[in-house]
PDB file of C-alpha atoms in Angstrom:
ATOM      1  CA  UNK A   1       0.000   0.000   0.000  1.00 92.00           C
ATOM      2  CA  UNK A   2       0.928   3.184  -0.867  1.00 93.00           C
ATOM      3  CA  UNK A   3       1.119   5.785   1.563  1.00 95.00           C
ATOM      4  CA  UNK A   4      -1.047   8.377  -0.060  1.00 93.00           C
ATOM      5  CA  UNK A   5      -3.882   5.035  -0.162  1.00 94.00           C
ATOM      6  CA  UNK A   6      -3.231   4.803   3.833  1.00 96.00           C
ATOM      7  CA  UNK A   7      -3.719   8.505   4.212  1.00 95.00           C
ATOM      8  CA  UNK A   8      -6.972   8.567   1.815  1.00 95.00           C
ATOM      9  CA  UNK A   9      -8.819   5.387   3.617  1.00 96.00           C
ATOM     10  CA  UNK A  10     -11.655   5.856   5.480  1.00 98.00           C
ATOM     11  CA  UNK A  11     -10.915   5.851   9.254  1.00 98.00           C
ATOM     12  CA  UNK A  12     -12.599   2.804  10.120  1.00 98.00           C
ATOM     13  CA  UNK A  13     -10.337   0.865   7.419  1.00 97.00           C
ATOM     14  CA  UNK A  14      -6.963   2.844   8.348  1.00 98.00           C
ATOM     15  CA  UNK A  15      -7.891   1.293  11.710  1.00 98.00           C
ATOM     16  CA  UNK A  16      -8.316  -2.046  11.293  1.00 96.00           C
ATOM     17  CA  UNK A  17      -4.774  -2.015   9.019  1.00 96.00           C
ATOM     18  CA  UNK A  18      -3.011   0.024  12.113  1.00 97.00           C
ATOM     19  CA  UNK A  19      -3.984  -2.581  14.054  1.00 96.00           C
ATOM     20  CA  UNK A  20      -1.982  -5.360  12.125  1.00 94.00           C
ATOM     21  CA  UNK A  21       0.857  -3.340  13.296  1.00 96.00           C
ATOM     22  CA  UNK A  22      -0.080  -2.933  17.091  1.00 96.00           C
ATOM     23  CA  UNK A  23      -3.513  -4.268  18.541  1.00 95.00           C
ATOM     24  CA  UNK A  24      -2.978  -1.167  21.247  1.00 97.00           C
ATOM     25  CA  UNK A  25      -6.139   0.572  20.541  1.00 97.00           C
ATOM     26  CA  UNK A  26      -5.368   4.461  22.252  1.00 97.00           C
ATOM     27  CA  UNK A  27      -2.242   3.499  19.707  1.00 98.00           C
ATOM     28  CA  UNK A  28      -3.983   2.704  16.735  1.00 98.00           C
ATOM     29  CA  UNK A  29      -6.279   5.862  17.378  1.00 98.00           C
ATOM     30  CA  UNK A  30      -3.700   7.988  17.544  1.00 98.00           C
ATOM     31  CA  UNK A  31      -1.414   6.688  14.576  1.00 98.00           C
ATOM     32  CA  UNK A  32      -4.880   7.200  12.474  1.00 98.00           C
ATOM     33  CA  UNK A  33      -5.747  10.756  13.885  1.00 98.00           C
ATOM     34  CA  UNK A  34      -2.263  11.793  12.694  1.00 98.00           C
ATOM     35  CA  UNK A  35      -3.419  11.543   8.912  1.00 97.00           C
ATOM     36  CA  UNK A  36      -2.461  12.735   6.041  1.00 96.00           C
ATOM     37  CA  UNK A  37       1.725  11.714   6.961  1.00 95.00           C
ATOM     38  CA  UNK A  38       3.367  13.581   4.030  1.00 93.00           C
ATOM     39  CA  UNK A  39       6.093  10.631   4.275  1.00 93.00           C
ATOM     40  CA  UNK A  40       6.715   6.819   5.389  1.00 94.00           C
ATOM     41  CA  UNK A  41       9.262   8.731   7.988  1.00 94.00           C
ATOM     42  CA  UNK A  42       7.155  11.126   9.245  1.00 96.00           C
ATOM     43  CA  UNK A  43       4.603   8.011   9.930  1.00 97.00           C
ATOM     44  CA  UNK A  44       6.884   5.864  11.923  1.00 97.00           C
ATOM     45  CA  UNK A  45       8.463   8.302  13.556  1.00 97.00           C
ATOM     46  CA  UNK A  46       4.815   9.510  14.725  1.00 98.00           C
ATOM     47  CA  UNK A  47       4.147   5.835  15.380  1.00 98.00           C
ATOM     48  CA  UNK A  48       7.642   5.489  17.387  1.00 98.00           C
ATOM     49  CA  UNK A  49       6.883   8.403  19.563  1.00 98.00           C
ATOM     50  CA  UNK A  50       3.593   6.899  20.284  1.00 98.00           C
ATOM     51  CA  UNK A  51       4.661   3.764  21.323  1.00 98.00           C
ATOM     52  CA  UNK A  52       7.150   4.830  23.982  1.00 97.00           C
ATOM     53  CA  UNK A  53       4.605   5.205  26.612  1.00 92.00           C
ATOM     54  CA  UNK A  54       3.270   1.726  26.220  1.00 97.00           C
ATOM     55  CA  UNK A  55       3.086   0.029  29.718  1.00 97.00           C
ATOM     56  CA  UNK A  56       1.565  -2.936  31.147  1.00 97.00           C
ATOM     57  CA  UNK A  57      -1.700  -2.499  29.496  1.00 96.00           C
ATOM     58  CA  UNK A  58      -0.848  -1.453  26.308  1.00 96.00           C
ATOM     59  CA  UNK A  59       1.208  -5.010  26.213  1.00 96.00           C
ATOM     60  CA  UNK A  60      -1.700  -7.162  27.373  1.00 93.00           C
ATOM     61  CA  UNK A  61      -3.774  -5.318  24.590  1.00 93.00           C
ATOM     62  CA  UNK A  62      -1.326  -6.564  21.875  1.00 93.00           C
ATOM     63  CA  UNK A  63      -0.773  -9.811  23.055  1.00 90.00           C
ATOM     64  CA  UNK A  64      -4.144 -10.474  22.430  1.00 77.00           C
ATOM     65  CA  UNK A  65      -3.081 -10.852  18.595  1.00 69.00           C
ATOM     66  CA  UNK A  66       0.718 -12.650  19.555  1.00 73.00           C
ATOM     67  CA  UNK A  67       0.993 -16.278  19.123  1.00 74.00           C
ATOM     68  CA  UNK A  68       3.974 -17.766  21.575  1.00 77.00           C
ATOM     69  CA  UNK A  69       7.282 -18.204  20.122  1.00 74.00           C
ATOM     70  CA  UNK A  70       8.187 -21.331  18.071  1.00 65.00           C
ATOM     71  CA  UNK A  71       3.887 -21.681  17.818  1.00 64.00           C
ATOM     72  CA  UNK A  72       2.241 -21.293  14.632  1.00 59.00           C
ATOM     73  CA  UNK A  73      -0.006 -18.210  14.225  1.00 48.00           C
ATOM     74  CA  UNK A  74      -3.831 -19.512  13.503  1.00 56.00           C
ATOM     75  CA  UNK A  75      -6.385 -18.308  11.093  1.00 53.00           C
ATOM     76  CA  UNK A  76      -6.193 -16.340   7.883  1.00 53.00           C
ATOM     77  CA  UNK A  77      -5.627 -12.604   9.598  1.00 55.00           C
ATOM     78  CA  UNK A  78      -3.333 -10.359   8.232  1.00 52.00           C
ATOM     79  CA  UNK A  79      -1.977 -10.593  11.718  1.00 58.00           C
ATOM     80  CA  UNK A  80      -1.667 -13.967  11.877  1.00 47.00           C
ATOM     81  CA  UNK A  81       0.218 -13.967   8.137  1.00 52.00           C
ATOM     82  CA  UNK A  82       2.687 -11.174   9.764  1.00 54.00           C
ATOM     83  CA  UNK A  83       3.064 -13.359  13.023  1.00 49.00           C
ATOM     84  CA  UNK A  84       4.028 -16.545  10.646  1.00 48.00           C
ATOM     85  CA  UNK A  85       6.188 -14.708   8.634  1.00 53.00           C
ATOM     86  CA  UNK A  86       7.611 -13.193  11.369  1.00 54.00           C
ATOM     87  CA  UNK A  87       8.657 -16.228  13.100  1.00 52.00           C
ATOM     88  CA  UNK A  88       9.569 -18.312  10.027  1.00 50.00           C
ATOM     89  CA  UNK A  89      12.993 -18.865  10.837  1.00 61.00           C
ATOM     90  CA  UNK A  90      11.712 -21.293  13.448  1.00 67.00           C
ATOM     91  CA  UNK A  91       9.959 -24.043  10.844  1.00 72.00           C
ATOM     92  CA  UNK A  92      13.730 -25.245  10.191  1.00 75.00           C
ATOM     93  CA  UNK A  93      14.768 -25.107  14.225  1.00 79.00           C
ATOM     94  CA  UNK A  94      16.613 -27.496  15.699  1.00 88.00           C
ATOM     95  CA  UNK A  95      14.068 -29.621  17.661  1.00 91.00           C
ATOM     96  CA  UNK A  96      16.206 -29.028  20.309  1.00 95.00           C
ATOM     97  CA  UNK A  97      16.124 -25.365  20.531  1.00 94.00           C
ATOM     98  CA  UNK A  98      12.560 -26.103  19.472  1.00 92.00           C
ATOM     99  CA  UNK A  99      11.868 -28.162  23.056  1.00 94.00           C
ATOM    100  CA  UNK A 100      14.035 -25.247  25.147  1.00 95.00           C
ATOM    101  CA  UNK A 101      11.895 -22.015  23.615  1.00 95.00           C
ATOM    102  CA  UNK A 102       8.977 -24.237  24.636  1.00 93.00           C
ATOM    103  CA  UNK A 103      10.140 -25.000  28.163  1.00 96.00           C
ATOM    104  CA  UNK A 104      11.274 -21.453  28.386  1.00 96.00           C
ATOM    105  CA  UNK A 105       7.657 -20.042  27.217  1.00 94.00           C
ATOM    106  CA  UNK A 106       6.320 -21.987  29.950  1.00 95.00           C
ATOM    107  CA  UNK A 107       8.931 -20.874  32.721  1.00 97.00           C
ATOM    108  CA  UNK A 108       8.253 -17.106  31.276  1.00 97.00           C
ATOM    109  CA  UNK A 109       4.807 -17.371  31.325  1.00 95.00           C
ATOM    110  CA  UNK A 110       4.847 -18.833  35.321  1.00 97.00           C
ATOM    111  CA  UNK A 111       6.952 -15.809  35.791  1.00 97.00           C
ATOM    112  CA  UNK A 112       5.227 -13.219  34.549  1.00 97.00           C
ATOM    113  CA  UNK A 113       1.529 -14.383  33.692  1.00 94.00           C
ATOM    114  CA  UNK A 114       1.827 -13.169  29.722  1.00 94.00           C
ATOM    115  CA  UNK A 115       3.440 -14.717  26.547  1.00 94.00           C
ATOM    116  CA  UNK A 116       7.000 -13.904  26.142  1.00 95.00           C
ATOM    117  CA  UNK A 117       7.225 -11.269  23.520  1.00 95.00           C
ATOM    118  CA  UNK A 118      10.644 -10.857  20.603  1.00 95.00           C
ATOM    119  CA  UNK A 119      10.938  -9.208  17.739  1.00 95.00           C
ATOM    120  CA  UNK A 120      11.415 -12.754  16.143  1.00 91.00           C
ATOM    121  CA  UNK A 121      12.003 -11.399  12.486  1.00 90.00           C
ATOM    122  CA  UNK A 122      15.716 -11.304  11.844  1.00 91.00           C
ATOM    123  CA  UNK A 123      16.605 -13.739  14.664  1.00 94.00           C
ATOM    124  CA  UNK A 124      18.134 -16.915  14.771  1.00 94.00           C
ATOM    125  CA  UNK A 125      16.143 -19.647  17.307  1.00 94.00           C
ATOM    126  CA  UNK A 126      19.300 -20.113  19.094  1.00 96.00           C
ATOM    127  CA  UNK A 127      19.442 -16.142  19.503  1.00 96.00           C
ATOM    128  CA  UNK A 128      15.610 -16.352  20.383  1.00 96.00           C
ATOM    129  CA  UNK A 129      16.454 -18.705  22.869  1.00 97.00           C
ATOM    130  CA  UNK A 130      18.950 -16.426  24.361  1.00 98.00           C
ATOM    131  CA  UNK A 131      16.503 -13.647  24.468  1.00 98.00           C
ATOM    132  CA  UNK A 132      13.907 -15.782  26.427  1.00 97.00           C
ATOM    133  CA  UNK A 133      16.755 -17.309  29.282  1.00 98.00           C
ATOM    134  CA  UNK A 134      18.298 -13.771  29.956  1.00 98.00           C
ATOM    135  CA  UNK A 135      14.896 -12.211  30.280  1.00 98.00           C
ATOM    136  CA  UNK A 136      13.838 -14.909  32.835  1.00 98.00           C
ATOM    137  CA  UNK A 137      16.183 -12.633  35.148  1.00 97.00           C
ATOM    138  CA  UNK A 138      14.770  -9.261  34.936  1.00 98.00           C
ATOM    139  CA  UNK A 139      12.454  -8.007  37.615  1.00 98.00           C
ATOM    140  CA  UNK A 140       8.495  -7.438  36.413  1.00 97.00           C
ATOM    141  CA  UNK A 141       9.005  -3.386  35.539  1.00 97.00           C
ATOM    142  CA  UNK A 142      12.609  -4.366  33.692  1.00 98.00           C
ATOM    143  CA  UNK A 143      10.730  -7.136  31.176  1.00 98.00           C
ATOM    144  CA  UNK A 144       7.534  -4.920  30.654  1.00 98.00           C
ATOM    145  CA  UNK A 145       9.865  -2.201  29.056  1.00 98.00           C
ATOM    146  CA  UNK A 146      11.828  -4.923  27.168  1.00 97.00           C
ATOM    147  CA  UNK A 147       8.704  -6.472  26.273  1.00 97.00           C
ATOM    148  CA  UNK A 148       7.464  -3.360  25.283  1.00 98.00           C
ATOM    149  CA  UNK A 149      10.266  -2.513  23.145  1.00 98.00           C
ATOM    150  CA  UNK A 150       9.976  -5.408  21.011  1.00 97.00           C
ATOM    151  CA  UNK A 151       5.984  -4.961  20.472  1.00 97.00           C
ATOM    152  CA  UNK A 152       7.112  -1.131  19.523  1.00 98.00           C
ATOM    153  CA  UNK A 153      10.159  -2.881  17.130  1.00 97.00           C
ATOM    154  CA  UNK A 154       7.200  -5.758  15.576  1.00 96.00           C
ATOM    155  CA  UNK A 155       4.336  -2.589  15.347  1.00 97.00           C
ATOM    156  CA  UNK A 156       7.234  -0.513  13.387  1.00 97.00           C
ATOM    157  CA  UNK A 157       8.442  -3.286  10.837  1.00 95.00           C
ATOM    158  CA  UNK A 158       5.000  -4.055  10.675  1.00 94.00           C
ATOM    159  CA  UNK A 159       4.399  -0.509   9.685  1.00 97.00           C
ATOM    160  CA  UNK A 160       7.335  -0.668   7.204  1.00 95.00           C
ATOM    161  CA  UNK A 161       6.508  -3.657   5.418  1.00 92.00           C
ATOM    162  CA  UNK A 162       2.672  -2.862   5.201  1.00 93.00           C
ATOM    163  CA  UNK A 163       3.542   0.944   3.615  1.00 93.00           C
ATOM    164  CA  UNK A 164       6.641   0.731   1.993  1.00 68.00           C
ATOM    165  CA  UNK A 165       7.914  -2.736   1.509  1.00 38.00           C
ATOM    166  CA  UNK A 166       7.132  -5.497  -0.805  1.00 39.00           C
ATOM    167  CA  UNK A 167       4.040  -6.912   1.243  1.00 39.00           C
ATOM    168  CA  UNK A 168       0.749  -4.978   0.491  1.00 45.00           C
ATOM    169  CA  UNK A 169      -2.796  -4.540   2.586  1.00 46.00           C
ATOM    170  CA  UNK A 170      -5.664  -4.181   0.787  1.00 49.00           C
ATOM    171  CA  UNK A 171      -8.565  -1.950   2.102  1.00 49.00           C
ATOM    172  CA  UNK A 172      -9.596  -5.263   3.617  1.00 51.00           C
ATOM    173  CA  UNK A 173      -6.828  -5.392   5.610  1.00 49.00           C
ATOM    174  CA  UNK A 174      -5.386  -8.408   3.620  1.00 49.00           C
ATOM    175  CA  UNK A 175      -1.908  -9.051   3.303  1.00 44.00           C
ATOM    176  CA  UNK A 176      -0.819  -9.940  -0.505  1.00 44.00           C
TER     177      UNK A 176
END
């Protein structure tokens, strides 16, 4: 999608692609009020600055639409296409690794009562892995912000790949 199409859509549309980048809905609102962007940089950098004061309940609002790690992403959403596309490094895992991101989601999810949340896309599994054992040792308000800093990293390739890369959202809010 062009960005002159995402500026142009009706708000209920631009809203409902937004949230394929973040399910945060003050978020979404926000990114969409901010129309016309007169460029892709102007958007995410709007959508960056929006995203830093994401807290607790921003993140359980966007897990909502975040499968686990090393799980594959159900239905025919556009957010479940950018969650399996996302993670696709992990179809040729080790089974190893494989068994120790699952064991690790559990631990993680014990610990902190959520789904353990990584940028995934442009990750190995082993560094994945690494990721979910060193975050095991933060304290709760340490891991929200990291956890919140990868949804904010996901929401802004998201954004990049929806508007300006080779992926495009029809007014749907289909990925081709």
């Amino acid at each position: 999608m062009y960005l002159s199409d995402f500026n142009s859509l009706d708000e209920a549309t631009a809203r409902d692609i937004a949230r394929v980048w973040a399910a945060v809905p003050a978020w979404v609102d926000a990114v969409v009020a901010g129309r016309p962007y007169a460029s892709i940089d102007m958007l995410t950098a709007r959508a960056a600055e929006l995203a830093k004061g994401w807290g607790p309940d921003e993140l359980g609002q966007a897990l909502s639409q975040h499968p686990r790690i090393g799980e594959k992403a159900e239905g025919a959403g556009a957010e479940a296409t950018a969650s399996r596309r996302e993670q696709s490094t992990m179809t040729d895992a080790d089974p190893a690794v494989v068994a120790a991101i699952a064991a690790g989601n559990a631990a993680y999810e014990r610990r902190f009562d959520r789904v353990f949340l990584i940028r995934a896309a442009g990750r190995t599994p082993d560094q994945i892995l690494g990721e979910l054992q060193r975050r095991l040792a933060n304290d709760d308000d340490a891991e929200v912000a990291e956890a919140c800093a990868q949804l904010a990293e996901i929401a802004l390739l998201r954004l990049r790949g929806a508007i300006d890369g080779d992926d495009r959202i029809d007014r749907e809010g289909r990925t081709s």
